[in-house]
PDB file of C-alpha atoms in Angstrom:
ATOM      1  CA  UNK A  16       0.000   0.000   0.000  1.00 52.00           C
ATOM      2  CA  UNK A  17       1.443   3.336  -1.023  1.00 66.00           C
ATOM      3  CA  UNK A  18       1.312   6.437   1.189  1.00 71.00           C
ATOM      4  CA  UNK A  19       1.199   6.536   4.943  1.00 73.00           C
ATOM      5  CA  UNK A  20      -1.309   5.334   7.478  1.00 73.00           C
ATOM      6  CA  UNK A  21      -1.776   4.812  11.177  1.00 72.00           C
ATOM      7  CA  UNK A  22      -3.181   1.858  13.007  1.00 67.00           C
ATOM      8  CA  UNK A  23      -4.546   2.106  16.536  1.00 67.00           C
ATOM      9  CA  UNK A  24      -5.200  -0.942  18.665  1.00 67.00           C
ATOM     10  CA  UNK A  25      -7.286  -0.372  21.813  1.00 66.00           C
ATOM     11  CA  UNK A  26      -6.101  -2.455  24.724  1.00 71.00           C
ATOM     12  CA  UNK A  27      -8.182  -2.540  27.890  1.00 71.00           C
ATOM     13  CA  UNK A  28     -11.353  -1.283  26.211  1.00 72.00           C
ATOM     14  CA  UNK A  29     -13.547  -2.979  28.826  1.00 74.00           C
ATOM     15  CA  UNK A  30     -11.663  -1.360  31.723  1.00 75.00           C
ATOM     16  CA  UNK A  31     -11.779   2.063  30.024  1.00 72.00           C
ATOM     17  CA  UNK A  32     -15.527   1.716  29.511  1.00 73.00           C
ATOM     18  CA  UNK A  33     -16.043   0.737  33.147  1.00 70.00           C
ATOM     19  CA  UNK A  34     -13.942   3.685  34.363  1.00 70.00           C
ATOM     20  CA  UNK A  35     -15.875   6.124  32.169  1.00 70.00           C
ATOM     21  CA  UNK A  36     -19.221   4.740  33.358  1.00 72.00           C
ATOM     22  CA  UNK A  37     -18.088   5.039  36.983  1.00 72.00           C
ATOM     23  CA  UNK A  38     -16.984   8.633  36.359  1.00 66.00           C
ATOM     24  CA  UNK A  39     -20.318   9.483  34.714  1.00 69.00           C
ATOM     25  CA  UNK A  40     -22.233   7.981  37.635  1.00 70.00           C
ATOM     26  CA  UNK A  41     -20.192   9.844  40.247  1.00 65.00           C
ATOM     27  CA  UNK A  42     -20.397  13.069  38.252  1.00 62.00           C
ATOM     28  CA  UNK A  43     -24.177  12.910  38.051  1.00 68.00           C
ATOM     29  CA  UNK A  44     -24.582  13.172  41.848  1.00 77.00           C
ATOM     30  CA  UNK A  45     -22.406  16.001  43.098  1.00 87.00           C
ATOM     31  CA  UNK A  46     -24.358  16.502  46.342  1.00 91.00           C
ATOM     32  CA  UNK A  47     -21.789  14.743  48.573  1.00 91.00           C
ATOM     33  CA  UNK A  48     -18.943  16.783  47.059  1.00 91.00           C
ATOM     34  CA  UNK A  49     -20.936  20.027  47.257  1.00 93.00           C
ATOM     35  CA  UNK A  50     -21.763  19.301  50.899  1.00 95.00           C
ATOM     36  CA  UNK A  51     -18.052  18.833  51.663  1.00 96.00           C
ATOM     37  CA  UNK A  52     -17.224  22.038  49.772  1.00 95.00           C
ATOM     38  CA  UNK A  53     -19.985  23.876  51.660  1.00 96.00           C
ATOM     39  CA  UNK A  54     -18.608  22.764  55.020  1.00 97.00           C
ATOM     40  CA  UNK A  55     -15.096  23.734  53.983  1.00 97.00           C
ATOM     41  CA  UNK A  56     -16.115  27.179  52.702  1.00 96.00           C
ATOM     42  CA  UNK A  57     -18.288  27.825  55.752  1.00 97.00           C
ATOM     43  CA  UNK A  58     -15.346  27.226  58.088  1.00 97.00           C
ATOM     44  CA  UNK A  59     -13.013  29.204  55.860  1.00 97.00           C
ATOM     45  CA  UNK A  60     -15.421  32.157  55.694  1.00 96.00           C
ATOM     46  CA  UNK A  61     -15.871  32.100  59.471  1.00 96.00           C
ATOM     47  CA  UNK A  62     -12.082  32.214  59.807  1.00 96.00           C
ATOM     48  CA  UNK A  63     -12.093  35.502  57.878  1.00 95.00           C
ATOM     49  CA  UNK A  64     -13.918  37.122  60.783  1.00 93.00           C
ATOM     50  CA  UNK A  65     -11.094  36.027  63.086  1.00 92.00           C
ATOM     51  CA  UNK A  66      -8.400  37.103  60.622  1.00 94.00           C
ATOM     52  CA  UNK A  67     -10.374  40.251  59.670  1.00 93.00           C
ATOM     53  CA  UNK A  68      -9.495  39.944  56.022  1.00 95.00           C
ATOM     54  CA  UNK A  69     -11.073  39.615  52.605  1.00 95.00           C
ATOM     55  CA  UNK A  70     -10.852  36.441  50.510  1.00 96.00           C
ATOM     56  CA  UNK A  71      -7.920  37.964  48.615  1.00 95.00           C
ATOM     57  CA  UNK A  72      -6.000  38.332  51.897  1.00 94.00           C
ATOM     58  CA  UNK A  73      -6.318  42.108  52.202  1.00 96.00           C
ATOM     59  CA  UNK A  74      -7.160  43.316  55.702  1.00 95.00           C
ATOM     60  CA  UNK A  75     -10.557  44.921  56.192  1.00 92.00           C
ATOM     61  CA  UNK A  76     -10.609  48.699  56.547  1.00 91.00           C
ATOM     62  CA  UNK A  77     -10.384  49.753  60.187  1.00 89.00           C
ATOM     63  CA  UNK A  78     -13.455  51.087  61.947  1.00 85.00           C
ATOM     64  CA  UNK A  79     -14.142  54.795  61.821  1.00 84.00           C
ATOM     65  CA  UNK A  80     -13.866  56.827  65.050  1.00 85.00           C
ATOM     66  CA  UNK A  81     -17.658  57.313  64.919  1.00 84.00           C
ATOM     67  CA  UNK A  82     -18.239  53.543  64.830  1.00 82.00           C
ATOM     68  CA  UNK A  83     -15.603  52.880  67.491  1.00 81.00           C
ATOM     69  CA  UNK A  84     -17.414  55.245  69.855  1.00 81.00           C
ATOM     70  CA  UNK A  85     -20.588  53.146  69.573  1.00 80.00           C
ATOM     71  CA  UNK A  86     -19.043  49.689  69.825  1.00 74.00           C
ATOM     72  CA  UNK A  87     -18.653  47.541  72.893  1.00 72.00           C
ATOM     73  CA  UNK A  88     -15.974  45.404  71.202  1.00 69.00           C
ATOM     74  CA  UNK A  89     -13.612  47.887  69.683  1.00 69.00           C
ATOM     75  CA  UNK A  90     -10.957  45.314  68.821  1.00 73.00           C
ATOM     76  CA  UNK A  91     -12.969  43.479  66.152  1.00 77.00           C
ATOM     77  CA  UNK A  92     -14.237  44.612  62.762  1.00 79.00           C
ATOM     78  CA  UNK A  93     -17.664  43.196  61.752  1.00 80.00           C
ATOM     79  CA  UNK A  94     -18.015  41.525  65.131  1.00 78.00           C
ATOM     80  CA  UNK A  95     -20.134  43.162  67.807  1.00 73.00           C
ATOM     81  CA  UNK A  96     -22.392  40.322  68.892  1.00 78.00           C
ATOM     82  CA  UNK A  97     -21.303  37.677  66.382  1.00 85.00           C
ATOM     83  CA  UNK A  98     -24.672  37.557  64.632  1.00 91.00           C
ATOM     84  CA  UNK A  99     -23.300  37.991  61.133  1.00 92.00           C
ATOM     85  CA  UNK A 100     -20.769  35.185  61.393  1.00 94.00           C
ATOM     86  CA  UNK A 101     -23.317  33.006  63.233  1.00 94.00           C
ATOM     87  CA  UNK A 102     -25.848  33.370  60.408  1.00 94.00           C
ATOM     88  CA  UNK A 103     -23.472  32.197  57.704  1.00 96.00           C
ATOM     89  CA  UNK A 104     -24.809  29.045  56.111  1.00 96.00           C
ATOM     90  CA  UNK A 105     -24.819  27.164  52.854  1.00 95.00           C
ATOM     91  CA  UNK A 106     -27.623  25.626  50.830  1.00 95.00           C
ATOM     92  CA  UNK A 107     -27.486  22.833  48.303  1.00 93.00           C
ATOM     93  CA  UNK A 108     -29.550  22.777  45.145  1.00 88.00           C
ATOM     94  CA  UNK A 109     -29.386  20.603  42.071  1.00 83.00           C
ATOM     95  CA  UNK A 110     -25.655  20.724  41.280  1.00 83.00           C
ATOM     96  CA  UNK A 111     -25.504  24.064  43.085  1.00 90.00           C
ATOM     97  CA  UNK A 112     -24.013  25.431  46.300  1.00 93.00           C
ATOM     98  CA  UNK A 113     -24.892  28.827  47.769  1.00 94.00           C
ATOM     99  CA  UNK A 114     -23.076  30.336  50.765  1.00 95.00           C
ATOM    100  CA  UNK A 115     -24.053  33.526  52.570  1.00 95.00           C
ATOM    101  CA  UNK A 116     -26.045  35.148  55.343  1.00 95.00           C
ATOM    102  CA  UNK A 117     -29.728  36.035  55.493  1.00 94.00           C
ATOM    103  CA  UNK A 118     -29.004  39.223  57.447  1.00 92.00           C
ATOM    104  CA  UNK A 119     -29.931  42.319  55.416  1.00 90.00           C
ATOM    105  CA  UNK A 120     -26.822  44.170  56.526  1.00 91.00           C
ATOM    106  CA  UNK A 121     -24.557  41.403  55.206  1.00 93.00           C
ATOM    107  CA  UNK A 122     -24.697  43.017  51.760  1.00 95.00           C
ATOM    108  CA  UNK A 123     -23.775  46.402  53.258  1.00 93.00           C
ATOM    109  CA  UNK A 124     -20.620  44.950  54.753  1.00 93.00           C
ATOM    110  CA  UNK A 125     -19.777  42.833  51.692  1.00 95.00           C
ATOM    111  CA  UNK A 126     -20.154  45.670  49.178  1.00 96.00           C
ATOM    112  CA  UNK A 127     -20.043  48.805  51.352  1.00 95.00           C
ATOM    113  CA  UNK A 128     -22.490  51.689  51.382  1.00 93.00           C
ATOM    114  CA  UNK A 129     -20.829  54.834  50.142  1.00 93.00           C
ATOM    115  CA  UNK A 130     -23.751  57.107  51.116  1.00 94.00           C
ATOM    116  CA  UNK A 131     -23.189  56.211  54.786  1.00 90.00           C
ATOM    117  CA  UNK A 132     -19.399  56.086  54.578  1.00 89.00           C
ATOM    118  CA  UNK A 133     -19.283  52.326  55.121  1.00 91.00           C
ATOM    119  CA  UNK A 134     -16.421  50.741  53.172  1.00 94.00           C
ATOM    120  CA  UNK A 135     -16.699  47.308  51.597  1.00 95.00           C
ATOM    121  CA  UNK A 136     -15.320  44.593  53.842  1.00 95.00           C
ATOM    122  CA  UNK A 137     -15.749  41.468  51.741  1.00 96.00           C
ATOM    123  CA  UNK A 138     -16.075  38.251  53.681  1.00 95.00           C
ATOM    124  CA  UNK A 139     -17.678  36.138  50.938  1.00 96.00           C
ATOM    125  CA  UNK A 140     -15.635  34.827  48.049  1.00 95.00           C
ATOM    126  CA  UNK A 141     -13.159  32.126  47.176  1.00 95.00           C
ATOM    127  CA  UNK A 142      -9.461  32.570  47.857  1.00 95.00           C
ATOM    128  CA  UNK A 143      -6.803  30.975  45.669  1.00 93.00           C
ATOM    129  CA  UNK A 144      -5.947  28.368  48.316  1.00 94.00           C
ATOM    130  CA  UNK A 145      -9.662  27.560  48.645  1.00 95.00           C
ATOM    131  CA  UNK A 146      -9.900  26.869  44.911  1.00 95.00           C
ATOM    132  CA  UNK A 147      -7.122  24.319  45.288  1.00 95.00           C
ATOM    133  CA  UNK A 148      -9.019  22.604  48.121  1.00 95.00           C
ATOM    134  CA  UNK A 149     -12.313  22.671  46.191  1.00 95.00           C
ATOM    135  CA  UNK A 150     -10.627  20.964  43.244  1.00 93.00           C
ATOM    136  CA  UNK A 151      -9.147  18.378  45.609  1.00 95.00           C
ATOM    137  CA  UNK A 152     -12.596  17.674  47.078  1.00 94.00           C
ATOM    138  CA  UNK A 153     -14.042  17.241  43.583  1.00 90.00           C
ATOM    139  CA  UNK A 154     -11.124  15.032  42.519  1.00 89.00           C
ATOM    140  CA  UNK A 155     -11.604  12.822  45.584  1.00 90.00           C
ATOM    141  CA  UNK A 156     -15.311  12.571  44.875  1.00 87.00           C
ATOM    142  CA  UNK A 157     -14.736  11.532  41.268  1.00 82.00           C
ATOM    143  CA  UNK A 158     -12.045   8.948  42.073  1.00 80.00           C
TER     144      UNK A 158
END
């Protein structure tokens, strides 16, 4: 035969098919992995209140003198009674994970409110090291 050609022999076709079917089955029910990710992100987000920093590692803006004068706990930003951090929770949906707080003022602190002079102090988000852990959780789930 003139010209060039390539021949491919598949070895282990049965094992490959079984592995792909297993991967498809595990990938169709992500709830266990999402639950693990939710628990991880909940703890990590709560740690931000202790560290007083945004997901990107930047420290939160300090409290204004006006706010300091009203606070009982002057040493902690976003922590007077602990309600905000205590209301953090996650919810699972169909292949979906949502993390946040149901407190109305959570958005004010996350995004700031310029009209009242309140700077953004983001506590929700995913840090680079958290992305690595999320991928590890998903990898473990799919193995």
